[in-house]
Amino acid sequence: MQYQISHADLSLVLALVRGRSLAKAAELLKVDVSTVFRSIRRMEAALGTALFVKSRKGYIPTGTAQALAEQAERAEQALDAARVALEHGEQVVSGTVRLTCTDAVLHSLLLPALAEFMPAYPALSLELATSNTFANLSRRDADLALRLTNTPPEHLVGRCLGAASYVICGREEFRERLTENPASVAWIAPDDAMQDHPTVVWRSEHMPGVMPKYRCSGISAIAQLVSAGLGVAALPDYMAHTLPGVEQLSDPLPGCDTELWLLTRPDCRALRSVQTLFDELTPRLRDALGRQ
């Protein structure tokens, strides 16, 4: 007969994943160390697979243990949401929403917005994933997407929150050389995975003689190289003022303005949790873009 995982089993695995030691797991579960040891061994024997590997760093979870711990965390979140709902009434916003965006949007726009309102929704959880494509949303692996694009997919619905311009950014020491001889400055640009990016198109049209010294797979990585003083790059204006020691060295680049869209699938639009995020993020992200 196949072993039936219980809630106690999930709590046990989650405690050892978090604690990484029998003593810490026992403390979290409020039992003694020998109970944790015997319970894990009994569970491994029943499942017919190892859950943890003992090492100098403690108890390292196997893939199976990690998967069980993730399910245990979801159960934990569901219980927390139920407790909040009982305490505050049925009007509480609860559930888990999966949101995808790029690294650059996450760090420069999304995180400051979330910090303002998420504490007011203790039963609402977010799963954040960074990606440059719409594939995750299309495969139903995400509920919301924040994307810089002028052509949002027709099968998604949402709001345009404004537009970002791109400007040349770098240390002040590069300004004079950039004006006199752009090719004499080290350029940092997207790699071939982003060959259709508007800044790549702009550079090929306006500076065909400039060959990038550094290529990166994302705008956030490009920004880090610029911040380190390695060269100049075209970056969205909402990032320009956030990088220490970096100056805006040009006016907005022609033809590079890109809209920021908050998108979801039609079947998610009526979910209260998704609607709440739409309503909270929309004014904050519009203001953030408008301040540039």
mmCIF file of C-alpha atoms in Angstrom:
data_model
loop_
_atom_site.group_PDB
_atom_site.id
_atom_site.type_symbol
_atom_site.label_atom_id
_atom_site.label_comp_id
_atom_site.label_asym_id
_atom_site.label_seq_id
_atom_site.Cartn_x
_atom_site.Cartn_y
_atom_site.Cartn_z
ATOM 1 C CA MET A 1 0.000 0.000 0.000
ATOM 2 C CA GLN A 2 1.391 3.402 -0.998
ATOM 3 C CA TYR A 3 2.421 5.608 1.924
ATOM 4 C CA GLN A 4 0.019 8.505 2.580
ATOM 5 C CA ILE A 5 1.775 11.784 3.416
ATOM 6 C CA SER A 6 0.245 13.516 6.435
ATOM 7 C CA HIS A 7 0.302 17.139 7.539
ATOM 8 C CA ALA A 8 2.654 16.126 10.348
ATOM 9 C CA ASP A 9 5.056 14.651 7.769
ATOM 10 C CA LEU A 10 5.066 17.893 5.798
ATOM 11 C CA SER A 11 5.669 19.934 8.959
ATOM 12 C CA LEU A 12 8.554 17.634 9.886
ATOM 13 C CA VAL A 13 10.277 17.958 6.511
ATOM 14 C CA LEU A 14 9.737 21.729 6.422
ATOM 15 C CA ALA A 15 11.251 22.149 9.896
ATOM 16 C CA LEU A 16 14.396 20.207 8.950
ATOM 17 C CA VAL A 17 14.708 22.061 5.618
ATOM 18 C CA ARG A 18 14.510 25.370 7.474
ATOM 19 C CA GLY A 19 16.637 24.361 10.453
ATOM 20 C CA ARG A 20 19.249 22.227 8.636
ATOM 21 C CA SER A 21 19.922 20.444 11.934
ATOM 22 C CA LEU A 22 18.043 18.006 14.171
ATOM 23 C CA ALA A 23 18.338 20.376 17.106
ATOM 24 C CA LYS A 24 16.898 23.350 15.250
ATOM 25 C CA ALA A 25 14.098 21.261 13.725
ATOM 26 C CA ALA A 26 13.250 19.905 17.173
ATOM 27 C CA GLU A 27 13.128 23.469 18.497
ATOM 28 C CA LEU A 28 10.775 24.546 15.703
ATOM 29 C CA LEU A 29 8.497 21.560 16.250
ATOM 30 C CA LYS A 30 8.730 21.732 20.069
ATOM 31 C CA VAL A 31 9.784 18.085 20.382
ATOM 32 C CA ASP A 32 13.050 16.382 21.323
ATOM 33 C CA VAL A 33 15.886 15.622 18.901
ATOM 34 C CA SER A 34 15.416 11.858 19.032
ATOM 35 C CA THR A 35 11.798 12.257 17.905
ATOM 36 C CA VAL A 36 12.879 14.215 14.827
ATOM 37 C CA PHE A 37 15.581 11.660 13.996
ATOM 38 C CA ARG A 38 13.285 8.630 14.338
ATOM 39 C CA SER A 39 10.441 10.327 12.431
ATOM 40 C CA ILE A 40 12.632 11.233 9.456
ATOM 41 C CA ARG A 41 14.124 7.729 9.297
ATOM 42 C CA ARG A 42 10.652 6.171 9.525
ATOM 43 C CA MET A 43 9.352 8.437 6.773
ATOM 44 C CA GLU A 44 12.323 7.698 4.479
ATOM 45 C CA ALA A 45 11.797 3.952 4.980
ATOM 46 C CA ALA A 46 8.092 4.239 4.201
ATOM 47 C CA LEU A 47 8.727 6.316 1.053
ATOM 48 C CA GLY A 48 11.672 4.209 -0.059
ATOM 49 C CA THR A 49 13.849 7.238 -0.762
ATOM 50 C CA ALA A 50 16.303 9.500 1.051
ATOM 51 C CA LEU A 51 14.996 12.901 2.098
ATOM 52 C CA PHE A 52 18.186 14.405 3.534
ATOM 53 C CA VAL A 53 21.923 13.968 3.151
ATOM 54 C CA LYS A 54 24.040 14.531 6.259
ATOM 55 C CA SER A 55 27.072 16.734 5.678
ATOM 56 C CA ARG A 56 29.324 19.161 7.529
ATOM 57 C CA LYS A 57 26.841 21.895 6.652
ATOM 58 C CA GLY A 58 23.995 19.985 8.274
ATOM 59 C CA TYR A 59 21.066 18.107 6.790
ATOM 60 C CA ILE A 60 20.893 18.917 3.073
ATOM 61 C CA PRO A 61 17.449 18.247 1.519
ATOM 62 C CA THR A 62 17.158 16.069 -1.567
ATOM 63 C CA GLY A 63 14.900 17.052 -4.436
ATOM 64 C CA THR A 64 12.076 15.060 -2.898
ATOM 65 C CA ALA A 65 12.414 16.831 0.441
ATOM 66 C CA GLN A 66 12.563 20.211 -1.263
ATOM 67 C CA ALA A 67 9.355 19.453 -3.181
ATOM 68 C CA LEU A 68 7.607 18.356 0.016
ATOM 69 C CA ALA A 69 8.811 21.492 1.818
ATOM 70 C CA GLU A 70 7.350 23.694 -0.924
ATOM 71 C CA GLN A 71 3.984 22.002 -0.523
ATOM 72 C CA ALA A 72 4.254 22.397 3.244
ATOM 73 C CA GLU A 73 4.852 26.128 2.836
ATOM 74 C CA ARG A 74 1.763 26.434 0.644
ATOM 75 C CA ALA A 75 -0.288 24.623 3.290
ATOM 76 C CA GLU A 76 1.171 26.933 5.927
ATOM 77 C CA GLN A 77 0.205 29.989 3.866
ATOM 78 C CA ALA A 78 -3.322 28.643 3.352
ATOM 79 C CA LEU A 79 -3.750 28.179 7.102
ATOM 80 C CA ASP A 80 -2.439 31.697 7.761
ATOM 81 C CA ALA A 81 -4.891 33.097 5.195
ATOM 82 C CA ALA A 82 -7.761 31.205 6.838
ATOM 83 C CA ARG A 83 -6.837 32.587 10.256
ATOM 84 C CA VAL A 84 -6.682 36.142 8.912
ATOM 85 C CA ALA A 85 -10.045 35.679 7.187
ATOM 86 C CA LEU A 86 -11.624 34.513 10.449
ATOM 87 C CA GLU A 87 -10.096 37.419 12.327
ATOM 88 C CA HIS A 88 -10.908 40.187 9.849
ATOM 89 C CA GLY A 89 -13.995 38.841 8.117
ATOM 90 C CA GLU A 90 -14.815 37.517 4.669
ATOM 91 C CA GLN A 91 -13.808 40.768 2.912
ATOM 92 C CA VAL A 92 -10.113 40.088 3.426
ATOM 93 C CA VAL A 93 -8.066 39.694 0.235
ATOM 94 C CA SER A 94 -6.252 36.370 0.287
ATOM 95 C CA GLY A 95 -4.560 33.833 -1.944
ATOM 96 C CA THR A 96 -1.330 33.557 -3.931
ATOM 97 C CA VAL A 97 -0.714 35.495 -7.148
ATOM 98 C CA ARG A 98 2.169 34.608 -9.458
ATOM 99 C CA LEU A 99 3.726 37.661 -11.100
ATOM 100 C CA THR A 100 6.428 37.760 -13.759
ATOM 101 C CA CYS A 101 8.561 40.719 -14.851
ATOM 102 C CA THR A 102 12.128 41.510 -15.856
ATOM 103 C CA ASP A 103 14.918 42.004 -13.321
ATOM 104 C CA ALA A 104 15.129 45.703 -14.189
ATOM 105 C CA VAL A 105 11.404 46.298 -13.677
ATOM 106 C CA LEU A 106 11.438 44.256 -10.471
ATOM 107 C CA HIS A 107 14.210 46.195 -8.759
ATOM 108 C CA SER A 108 13.523 49.705 -10.058
ATOM 109 C CA LEU A 109 9.713 49.847 -10.229
ATOM 110 C CA LEU A 110 7.897 46.881 -8.713
ATOM 111 C CA LEU A 111 9.658 46.439 -5.364
ATOM 112 C CA PRO A 112 9.220 50.077 -4.229
ATOM 113 C CA ALA A 113 5.515 49.839 -5.107
ATOM 114 C CA LEU A 114 5.020 46.536 -3.279
ATOM 115 C CA ALA A 115 6.717 47.893 -0.171
ATOM 116 C CA GLU A 116 4.053 50.603 0.044
ATOM 117 C CA PHE A 117 0.915 48.456 0.064
ATOM 118 C CA MET A 118 1.647 44.748 0.603
ATOM 119 C CA PRO A 119 1.841 45.058 4.439
ATOM 120 C CA ALA A 120 -1.858 46.034 4.312
ATOM 121 C CA TYR A 121 -2.712 42.596 2.840
ATOM 122 C CA PRO A 122 -1.397 40.001 5.310
ATOM 123 C CA ALA A 123 -3.322 37.140 3.653
ATOM 124 C CA LEU A 124 -2.138 37.959 0.120
ATOM 125 C CA SER A 125 1.025 36.187 -1.085
ATOM 126 C CA LEU A 126 3.128 36.818 -4.185
ATOM 127 C CA GLU A 127 5.346 34.481 -6.160
ATOM 128 C CA LEU A 128 7.771 36.574 -8.226
ATOM 129 C CA ALA A 129 9.582 35.268 -11.297
ATOM 130 C CA THR A 130 11.897 37.184 -13.609
ATOM 131 C CA SER A 131 11.639 36.559 -17.349
ATOM 132 C CA ASN A 132 12.002 38.500 -20.599
ATOM 133 C CA THR A 133 9.166 36.714 -22.403
ATOM 134 C CA PHE A 134 5.412 36.253 -22.177
ATOM 135 C CA ALA A 135 5.751 32.460 -22.299
ATOM 136 C CA ASN A 136 5.160 31.897 -18.587
ATOM 137 C CA LEU A 137 1.881 33.791 -18.621
ATOM 138 C CA SER A 138 0.716 31.989 -21.735
ATOM 139 C CA ARG A 139 1.466 28.586 -20.174
ATOM 140 C CA ARG A 140 -0.522 29.551 -17.063
ATOM 141 C CA ASP A 141 2.618 29.469 -14.940
ATOM 142 C CA ALA A 142 1.906 33.088 -13.942
ATOM 143 C CA ASP A 143 -1.182 35.205 -13.305
ATOM 144 C CA LEU A 144 0.226 38.685 -13.916
ATOM 145 C CA ALA A 145 2.984 40.154 -16.060
ATOM 146 C CA LEU A 146 4.659 43.553 -15.987
ATOM 147 C CA ARG A 147 6.204 44.085 -19.394
ATOM 148 C CA LEU A 148 7.881 46.886 -21.330
ATOM 149 C CA THR A 149 6.440 46.468 -24.821
ATOM 150 C CA ASN A 150 4.636 48.446 -27.505
ATOM 151 C CA THR A 151 2.891 45.317 -28.803
ATOM 152 C CA PRO A 152 1.290 43.379 -25.924
ATOM 153 C CA PRO A 153 -0.067 39.952 -26.957
ATOM 154 C CA GLU A 154 -3.685 40.081 -28.064
ATOM 155 C CA HIS A 155 -4.661 37.098 -25.898
ATOM 156 C CA LEU A 156 -3.835 39.048 -22.716
ATOM 157 C CA VAL A 157 -5.773 41.904 -21.122
ATOM 158 C CA GLY A 158 -4.496 44.756 -18.987
ATOM 159 C CA ARG A 159 -3.519 48.385 -18.639
ATOM 160 C CA CYS A 160 -0.851 50.616 -20.126
ATOM 161 C CA LEU A 161 0.756 52.375 -17.174
ATOM 162 C CA GLY A 162 2.855 54.863 -19.135
ATOM 163 C CA ALA A 163 6.042 54.804 -21.154
ATOM 164 C CA ALA A 164 9.756 54.671 -20.446
ATOM 165 C CA SER A 165 12.393 56.487 -22.471
ATOM 166 C CA TYR A 166 15.955 55.274 -22.947
ATOM 167 C CA VAL A 167 18.979 57.493 -22.309
ATOM 168 C CA ILE A 168 22.741 56.988 -22.474
ATOM 169 C CA CYS A 169 24.082 56.557 -18.941
ATOM 170 C CA GLY A 170 27.575 56.355 -17.490
ATOM 171 C CA ARG A 171 30.091 58.012 -15.225
ATOM 172 C CA GLU A 172 30.585 61.761 -15.669
ATOM 173 C CA GLU A 173 34.144 61.106 -16.873
ATOM 174 C CA PHE A 174 32.751 59.603 -20.100
ATOM 175 C CA ARG A 175 30.664 62.649 -21.108
ATOM 176 C CA GLU A 176 33.283 64.535 -23.138
ATOM 177 C CA ARG A 177 34.587 61.438 -24.963
ATOM 178 C CA LEU A 178 31.049 60.337 -25.712
ATOM 179 C CA THR A 179 30.345 63.673 -27.389
ATOM 180 C CA GLU A 180 33.591 63.865 -29.349
ATOM 181 C CA ASN A 181 34.071 60.234 -30.354
ATOM 182 C CA PRO A 182 31.415 57.725 -29.201
ATOM 183 C CA ALA A 183 33.465 54.780 -30.507
ATOM 184 C CA SER A 184 36.297 55.624 -28.080
ATOM 185 C CA VAL A 185 34.097 54.725 -25.092
ATOM 186 C CA ALA A 186 33.446 51.173 -23.921
ATOM 187 C CA TRP A 187 29.798 50.370 -24.709
ATOM 188 C CA ILE A 188 27.672 47.857 -22.805
ATOM 189 C CA ALA A 189 24.751 46.364 -24.709
ATOM 190 C CA PRO A 190 22.214 43.512 -24.794
ATOM 191 C CA ASP A 191 23.441 40.223 -26.228
ATOM 192 C CA ASP A 192 21.962 38.336 -29.176
ATOM 193 C CA ALA A 193 19.099 37.032 -27.053
ATOM 194 C CA MET A 194 17.751 40.619 -27.119
ATOM 195 C CA GLN A 195 18.652 41.515 -30.676
ATOM 196 C CA ASP A 196 15.266 43.183 -31.262
ATOM 197 C CA HIS A 197 15.570 45.445 -28.231
ATOM 198 C CA PRO A 198 14.880 49.088 -29.213
ATOM 199 C CA THR A 199 18.310 50.250 -28.020
ATOM 200 C CA VAL A 200 20.003 47.665 -30.255
ATOM 201 C CA VAL A 201 17.975 48.896 -33.229
ATOM 202 C CA TRP A 202 18.810 52.515 -32.333
ATOM 203 C CA ARG A 203 22.543 51.835 -32.100
ATOM 204 C CA SER A 204 22.632 50.007 -35.440
ATOM 205 C CA GLU A 205 20.879 52.951 -37.120
ATOM 206 C CA HIS A 206 22.582 55.903 -35.411
ATOM 207 C CA MET A 207 25.983 54.498 -34.410
ATOM 208 C CA PRO A 208 26.774 51.650 -36.809
ATOM 209 C CA GLY A 209 30.509 52.021 -36.128
ATOM 210 C CA VAL A 210 30.157 51.382 -32.391
ATOM 211 C CA MET A 211 30.911 47.804 -31.320
ATOM 212 C CA PRO A 212 30.010 46.900 -27.714
ATOM 213 C CA LYS A 213 32.859 45.839 -25.467
ATOM 214 C CA TYR A 214 30.474 44.058 -23.090
ATOM 215 C CA ARG A 215 27.239 42.204 -23.845
ATOM 216 C CA CYS A 216 24.711 41.119 -21.233
ATOM 217 C CA SER A 217 21.562 38.997 -21.237
ATOM 218 C CA GLY A 218 19.463 41.547 -19.344
ATOM 219 C CA ILE A 219 19.067 45.266 -18.687
ATOM 220 C CA SER A 220 19.667 44.816 -14.965
ATOM 221 C CA ALA A 221 23.083 43.261 -15.643
ATOM 222 C CA ILE A 222 23.907 46.081 -18.070
ATOM 223 C CA ALA A 223 23.043 48.595 -15.351
ATOM 224 C CA GLN A 224 25.408 46.883 -12.912
ATOM 225 C CA LEU A 225 28.308 47.149 -15.352
ATOM 226 C CA VAL A 226 27.529 50.819 -15.950
ATOM 227 C CA SER A 227 27.410 51.414 -12.201
ATOM 228 C CA ALA A 228 30.814 49.728 -11.862
ATOM 229 C CA GLY A 229 32.270 52.312 -14.259
ATOM 230 C CA LEU A 230 33.027 49.860 -17.076
ATOM 231 C CA GLY A 231 31.427 51.968 -19.790
ATOM 232 C CA VAL A 232 28.224 53.535 -21.055
ATOM 233 C CA ALA A 233 24.889 52.040 -22.082
ATOM 234 C CA ALA A 234 21.361 52.922 -23.101
ATOM 235 C CA LEU A 235 19.163 52.383 -20.042
ATOM 236 C CA PRO A 236 15.520 53.159 -19.253
ATOM 237 C CA ASP A 237 15.126 56.566 -17.634
ATOM 238 C CA TYR A 238 13.487 55.071 -14.537
ATOM 239 C CA MET A 239 16.802 53.346 -13.756
ATOM 240 C CA ALA A 240 19.132 56.266 -14.486
ATOM 241 C CA HIS A 241 18.652 58.076 -11.163
ATOM 242 C CA THR A 242 18.880 54.899 -9.068
ATOM 243 C CA LEU A 243 22.455 53.957 -9.972
ATOM 244 C CA PRO A 244 25.127 55.410 -7.653
ATOM 245 C CA GLY A 245 27.735 57.519 -9.425
ATOM 246 C CA VAL A 246 25.936 57.276 -12.769
ATOM 247 C CA GLU A 247 24.830 60.294 -14.806
ATOM 248 C CA GLN A 248 22.386 60.715 -17.665
ATOM 249 C CA LEU A 249 24.641 61.587 -20.614
ATOM 250 C CA SER A 250 22.059 62.142 -23.358
ATOM 251 C CA ASP A 251 18.543 63.229 -24.135
ATOM 252 C CA PRO A 252 15.933 60.475 -24.684
ATOM 253 C CA LEU A 253 16.924 58.329 -27.656
ATOM 254 C CA PRO A 254 14.557 58.683 -30.633
ATOM 255 C CA GLY A 255 12.386 55.702 -31.409
ATOM 256 C CA CYS A 256 13.108 53.894 -28.126
ATOM 257 C CA ASP A 257 10.121 54.920 -25.986
ATOM 258 C CA THR A 258 8.454 51.730 -24.685
ATOM 259 C CA GLU A 259 5.134 51.307 -22.898
ATOM 260 C CA LEU A 260 4.830 49.545 -19.547
ATOM 261 C CA TRP A 261 1.897 47.128 -19.447
ATOM 262 C CA LEU A 262 0.306 45.302 -16.519
ATOM 263 C CA LEU A 263 -1.227 42.192 -18.088
ATOM 264 C CA THR A 264 -3.160 39.083 -17.146
ATOM 265 C CA ARG A 265 -5.130 36.278 -18.746
ATOM 266 C CA PRO A 266 -8.859 36.912 -19.254
ATOM 267 C CA ASP A 267 -9.722 34.054 -16.902
ATOM 268 C CA CYS A 268 -7.755 35.724 -14.073
ATOM 269 C CA ARG A 269 -9.193 39.220 -14.470
ATOM 270 C CA ALA A 270 -12.180 38.571 -12.164
ATOM 271 C CA LEU A 271 -10.096 37.150 -9.309
ATOM 272 C CA ARG A 272 -10.205 39.465 -6.339
ATOM 273 C CA SER A 273 -6.518 39.046 -5.579
ATOM 274 C CA VAL A 274 -5.540 39.933 -9.165
ATOM 275 C CA GLN A 275 -7.928 42.895 -9.253
ATOM 276 C CA THR A 276 -6.483 44.171 -5.975
ATOM 277 C CA LEU A 277 -2.957 44.106 -7.394
ATOM 278 C CA PHE A 278 -4.154 45.907 -10.519
ATOM 279 C CA ASP A 279 -5.746 48.642 -8.427
ATOM 280 C CA GLU A 280 -2.780 49.046 -6.082
ATOM 281 C CA LEU A 281 0.007 48.867 -8.663
ATOM 282 C CA THR A 282 -1.572 51.063 -11.349
ATOM 283 C CA PRO A 283 -1.334 54.499 -9.664
ATOM 284 C CA ARG A 284 2.042 53.796 -8.075
ATOM 285 C CA LEU A 285 3.722 52.628 -11.262
ATOM 286 C CA ARG A 286 2.159 55.457 -13.264
ATOM 287 C CA ASP A 287 3.544 57.946 -10.751
ATOM 288 C CA ALA A 288 6.971 56.265 -10.840
ATOM 289 C CA LEU A 289 7.141 56.554 -14.620
ATOM 290 C CA GLY A 290 5.799 60.114 -14.547
ATOM 291 C CA ARG A 291 8.530 61.279 -12.178
ATOM 292 C CA GLN A 292 11.279 60.486 -14.684
#
